[in-house]
XYZ file of C-alpha atoms in Angstrom:
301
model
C 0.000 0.000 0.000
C 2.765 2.003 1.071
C 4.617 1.647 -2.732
C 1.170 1.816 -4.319
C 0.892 5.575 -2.701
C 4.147 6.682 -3.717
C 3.565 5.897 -7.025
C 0.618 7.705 -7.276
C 1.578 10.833 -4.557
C -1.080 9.753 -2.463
C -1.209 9.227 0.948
C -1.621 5.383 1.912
C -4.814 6.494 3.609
C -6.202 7.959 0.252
C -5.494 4.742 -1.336
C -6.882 2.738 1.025
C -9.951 4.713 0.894
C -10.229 4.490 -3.259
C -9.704 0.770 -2.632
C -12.461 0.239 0.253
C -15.255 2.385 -2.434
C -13.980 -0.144 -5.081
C -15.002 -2.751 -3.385
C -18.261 -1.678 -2.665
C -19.034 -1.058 -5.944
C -17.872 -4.632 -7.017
C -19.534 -5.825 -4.062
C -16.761 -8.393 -3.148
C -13.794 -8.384 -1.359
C -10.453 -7.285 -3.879
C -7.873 -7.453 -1.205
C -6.935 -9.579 1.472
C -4.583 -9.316 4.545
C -1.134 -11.616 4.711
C 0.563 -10.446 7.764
C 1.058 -7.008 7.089
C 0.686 -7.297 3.896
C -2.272 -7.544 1.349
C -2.880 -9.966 -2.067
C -5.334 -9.456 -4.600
C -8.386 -11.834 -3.965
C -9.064 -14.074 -7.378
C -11.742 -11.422 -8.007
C -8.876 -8.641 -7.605
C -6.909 -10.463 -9.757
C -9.685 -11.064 -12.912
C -10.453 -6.658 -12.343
C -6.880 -6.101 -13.105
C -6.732 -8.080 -16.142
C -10.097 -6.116 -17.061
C -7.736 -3.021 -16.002
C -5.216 -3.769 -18.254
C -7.944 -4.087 -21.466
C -9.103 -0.836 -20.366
C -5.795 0.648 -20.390
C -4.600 -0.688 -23.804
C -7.950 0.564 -25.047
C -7.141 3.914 -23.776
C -3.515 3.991 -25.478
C -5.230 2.893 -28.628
C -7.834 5.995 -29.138
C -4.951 8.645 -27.659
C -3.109 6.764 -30.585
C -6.199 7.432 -33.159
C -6.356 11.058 -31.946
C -2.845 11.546 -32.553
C -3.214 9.979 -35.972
C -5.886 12.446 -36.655
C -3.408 15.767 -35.905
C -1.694 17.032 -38.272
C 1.671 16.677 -37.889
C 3.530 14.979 -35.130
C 4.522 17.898 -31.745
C 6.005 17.862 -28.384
C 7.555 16.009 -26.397
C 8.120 11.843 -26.731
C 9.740 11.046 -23.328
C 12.139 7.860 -24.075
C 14.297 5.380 -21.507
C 17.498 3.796 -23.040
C 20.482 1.790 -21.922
C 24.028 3.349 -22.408
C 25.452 1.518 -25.192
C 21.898 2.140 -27.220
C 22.355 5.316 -26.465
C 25.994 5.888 -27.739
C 25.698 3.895 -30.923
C 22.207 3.540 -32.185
C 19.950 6.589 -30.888
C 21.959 9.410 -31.954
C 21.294 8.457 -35.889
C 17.616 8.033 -34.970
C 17.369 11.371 -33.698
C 18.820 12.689 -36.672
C 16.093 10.884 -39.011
C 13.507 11.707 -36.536
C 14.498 15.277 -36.856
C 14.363 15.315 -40.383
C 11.293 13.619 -40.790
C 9.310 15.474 -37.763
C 10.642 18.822 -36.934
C 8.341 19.656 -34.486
C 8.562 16.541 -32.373
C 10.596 16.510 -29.208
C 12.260 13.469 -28.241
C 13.639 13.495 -24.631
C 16.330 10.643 -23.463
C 16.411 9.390 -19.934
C 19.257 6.666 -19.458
C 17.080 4.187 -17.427
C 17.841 0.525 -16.833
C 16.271 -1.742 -18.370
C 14.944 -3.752 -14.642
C 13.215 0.018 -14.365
C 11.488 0.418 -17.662
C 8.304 -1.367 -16.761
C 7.517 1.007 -13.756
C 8.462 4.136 -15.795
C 6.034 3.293 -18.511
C 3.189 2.200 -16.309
C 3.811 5.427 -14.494
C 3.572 7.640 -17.401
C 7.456 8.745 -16.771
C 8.272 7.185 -20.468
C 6.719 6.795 -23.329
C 8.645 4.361 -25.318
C 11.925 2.485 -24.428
C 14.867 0.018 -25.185
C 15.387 -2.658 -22.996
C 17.338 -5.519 -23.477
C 17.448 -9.691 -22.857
C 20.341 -12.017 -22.550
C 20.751 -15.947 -23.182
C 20.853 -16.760 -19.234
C 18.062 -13.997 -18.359
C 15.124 -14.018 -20.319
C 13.045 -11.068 -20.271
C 9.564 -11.585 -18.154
C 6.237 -10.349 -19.522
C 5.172 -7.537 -17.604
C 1.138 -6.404 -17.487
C 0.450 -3.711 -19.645
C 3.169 -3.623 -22.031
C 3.930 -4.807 -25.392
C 7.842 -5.427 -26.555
C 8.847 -5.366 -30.268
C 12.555 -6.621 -31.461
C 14.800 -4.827 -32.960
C 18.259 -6.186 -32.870
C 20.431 -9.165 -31.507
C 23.868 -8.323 -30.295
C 26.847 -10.809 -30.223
C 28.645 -11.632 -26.555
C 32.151 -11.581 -25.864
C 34.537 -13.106 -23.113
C 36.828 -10.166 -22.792
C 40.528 -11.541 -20.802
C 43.499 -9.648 -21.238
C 45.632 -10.701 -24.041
C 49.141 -12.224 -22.901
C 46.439 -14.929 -21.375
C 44.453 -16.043 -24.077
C 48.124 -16.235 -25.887
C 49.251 -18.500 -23.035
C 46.129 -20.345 -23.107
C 46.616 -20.838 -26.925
C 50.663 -21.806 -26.809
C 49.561 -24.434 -23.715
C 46.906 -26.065 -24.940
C 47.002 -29.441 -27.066
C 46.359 -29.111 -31.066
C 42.818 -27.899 -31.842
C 41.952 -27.414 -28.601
C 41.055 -23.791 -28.955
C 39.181 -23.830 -31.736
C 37.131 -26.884 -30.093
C 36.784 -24.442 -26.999
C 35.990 -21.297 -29.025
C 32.826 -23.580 -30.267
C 32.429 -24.619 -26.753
C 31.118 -21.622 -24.324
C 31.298 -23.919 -21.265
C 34.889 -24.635 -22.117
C 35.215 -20.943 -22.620
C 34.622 -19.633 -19.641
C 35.750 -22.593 -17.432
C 39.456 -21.182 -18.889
C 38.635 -18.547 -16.054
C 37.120 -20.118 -13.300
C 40.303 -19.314 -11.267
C 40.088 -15.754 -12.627
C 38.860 -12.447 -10.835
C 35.667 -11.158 -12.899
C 34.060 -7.820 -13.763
C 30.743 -7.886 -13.551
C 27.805 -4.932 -13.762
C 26.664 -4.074 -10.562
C 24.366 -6.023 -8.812
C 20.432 -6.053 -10.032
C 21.393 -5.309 -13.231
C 20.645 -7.869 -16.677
C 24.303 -7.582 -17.042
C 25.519 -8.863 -13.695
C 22.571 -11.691 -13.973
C 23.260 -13.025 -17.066
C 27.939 -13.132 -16.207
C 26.749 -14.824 -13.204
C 24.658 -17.307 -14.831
C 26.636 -18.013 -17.599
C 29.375 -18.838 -15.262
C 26.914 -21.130 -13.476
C 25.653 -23.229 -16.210
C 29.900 -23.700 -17.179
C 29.831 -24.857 -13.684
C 31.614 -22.308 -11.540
C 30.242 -19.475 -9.650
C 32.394 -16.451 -10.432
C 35.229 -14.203 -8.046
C 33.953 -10.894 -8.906
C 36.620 -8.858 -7.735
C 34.935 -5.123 -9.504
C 31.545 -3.940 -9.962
C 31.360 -1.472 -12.911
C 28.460 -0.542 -15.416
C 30.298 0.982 -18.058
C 31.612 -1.368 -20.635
C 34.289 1.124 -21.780
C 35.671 1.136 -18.212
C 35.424 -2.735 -18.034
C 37.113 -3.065 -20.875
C 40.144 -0.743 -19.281
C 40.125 -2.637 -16.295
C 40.782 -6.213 -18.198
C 43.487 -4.515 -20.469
C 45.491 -3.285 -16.816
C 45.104 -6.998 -16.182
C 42.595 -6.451 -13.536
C 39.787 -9.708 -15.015
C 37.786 -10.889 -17.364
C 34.501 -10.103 -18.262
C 31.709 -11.037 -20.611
C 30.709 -7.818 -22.994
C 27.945 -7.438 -25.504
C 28.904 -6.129 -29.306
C 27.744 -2.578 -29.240
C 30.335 -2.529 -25.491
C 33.576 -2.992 -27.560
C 34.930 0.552 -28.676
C 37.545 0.882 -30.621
C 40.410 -1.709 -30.829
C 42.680 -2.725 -27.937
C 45.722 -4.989 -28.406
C 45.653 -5.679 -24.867
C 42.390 -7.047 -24.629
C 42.009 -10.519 -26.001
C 38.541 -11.283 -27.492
C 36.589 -14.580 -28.093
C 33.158 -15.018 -29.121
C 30.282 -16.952 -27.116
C 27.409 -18.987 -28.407
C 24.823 -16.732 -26.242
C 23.252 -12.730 -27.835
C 21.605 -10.115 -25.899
C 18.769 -9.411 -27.938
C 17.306 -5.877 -27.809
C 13.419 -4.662 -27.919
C 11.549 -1.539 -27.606
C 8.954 -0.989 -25.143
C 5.432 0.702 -24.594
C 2.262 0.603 -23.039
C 0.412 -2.090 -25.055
C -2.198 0.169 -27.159
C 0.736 2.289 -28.263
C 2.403 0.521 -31.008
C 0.013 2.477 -33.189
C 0.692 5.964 -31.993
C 2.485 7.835 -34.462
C 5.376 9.605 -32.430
C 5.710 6.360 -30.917
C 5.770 4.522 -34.256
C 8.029 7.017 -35.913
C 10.638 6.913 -32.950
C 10.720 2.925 -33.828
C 11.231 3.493 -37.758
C 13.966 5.479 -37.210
C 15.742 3.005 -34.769
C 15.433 0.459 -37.255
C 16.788 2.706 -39.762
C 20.051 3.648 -37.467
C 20.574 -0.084 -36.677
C 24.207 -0.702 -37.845
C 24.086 -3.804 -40.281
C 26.771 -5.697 -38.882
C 24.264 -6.488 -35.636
C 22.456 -9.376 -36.145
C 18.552 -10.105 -36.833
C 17.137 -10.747 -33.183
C 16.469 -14.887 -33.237
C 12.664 -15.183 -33.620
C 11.828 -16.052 -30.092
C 12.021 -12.516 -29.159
């Protein structure tokens, strides 16, 4: 209750009061108590899914009013993730800019574990998240996802060890291992790691990758910022797993081998909203600023 009425800058009594006149109008209980908690009641539960029609509905004719303007204005609030940000939005801003001069696209850098509350709260309007191999991407009420691009992974280890690796190991062995992303990573079980920070996609899916080669990682730093990760393995500080768009410019230091898993990238919005035009036009001009090197995101997206 207490999370419900900061969402909505309410006071927990005020919601509890909205909540006690719904359920007189449904005439059965929607809530009920767990310690100090509360749980929708079945009933609860089917009126939220009723919600969520209502909602989409409601996205769908502010999309057909929109349509009906002429001309697309003001301001299209969106949430992307750094690297997005650095290598694919800029050229979409560019087309957008060319093609609708009065619209006013505004970019928040949000992760993508927060892009589901944003929407729902009306804080965004449209957004790129992302999904890796080891953490697939849950639905969440209310919104609709649409792919856009896959994204090779990397095992990033400094260089003088992969060459050691390479010189040790028996003939054929690393092109066996580079096939072979258990075998991969297992190379570095003894290794210190760089991961993202905790609650992040990106520290998930190094940890769990790690996991299924059957070794739980030593993460000796916790940075975000793939450029910086990428500095720490050259000074020969660990080994990390990077997507594609992460790896800027070319390193001699860092050694680089390809895995068998993708992070696989989507864009976001209330479900209703596919059909809104600023919303729709934002999305044609990411797919036009998609670099062609990046693969075609795997059809279970």
């Amino acid at each position: 209750m207490a999370a419900v009425a900061e969402a909505l800058a309410f006071s927990p009594s005020a919601v509890s009061q909205q909540l006690g006149v719904l359920e007189r109008e449904a005439g059965l209980p929607l809530l009920e108590r767990t310690g100090r908690r509360v749980r929708l009641t079945p009933a609860g539960e089917d009126l939220v899914r009723h919600a969520e029609a209502v909602l989409e509905r409601l996205e769908q004719a502010e999309a057909d009013l929109a349509g009906a303007r002429s001309g697309l204005a003001g301001a299209l609030r969106v949430g992307s993730f750094p690297t997005a940000t650095r290598a694919i939005v800029p050229a979409a801003l560019v087309t957008l800019a060319r093609r609708h001069p009065r619209l006013e696209p505004m970019i928040s850098e949000t992760d993508p574990a927060a892009v589901a509350h944003a929407l729902r709260a009306g804080d965004l309007d449209v957004a790129l998240v992302h999904e890796y191999d080891f953490v697939p991407a849950q639905r969440e009420p209310g919104l609709t996802t649409e792919p856009l691009y896959g994204e090779a992974m990397f095992l990033a280890a400094p260089a003088a060890h992969e060459a050691r690796v390479a010189h040790e190991a028996p003939a054929g062995t690393p092109q066996a291992a580079g096939r072979d992303q258990g075998a991969v990573l297992r190379t570095h079980a003894e290794s210190p790691w760089i991961t993202a920070t905790p609650g992040t996609l990106c520290h998930a899916m190094t940890v769990r990758a790690c996991q299924a080669a059957g070794f739980t990682p030593r993460v000796r730093h916790q940075v975000d910022e793939f450029a910086t990760v990428l500095a720490l393995v050259a000074a020969g500080q660990g080994v990390a797993v990077v997507p594609q768009l992460g790896i800027t410019g070319a390193d001699h230091a860092v050694g680089l081998t390809r895995l068998l898993m993708e992070r696989r990238t989507q864009l976001a919005f209330r479900s209703g909203a596919g059909a809104h035009p600023a919303v729709a036009a934002f999305g044609a001009a990411l797919r036009a600023a998609v670099p062609p090197e990046l693969a075609s995101p795997r059809a279970e997206a």
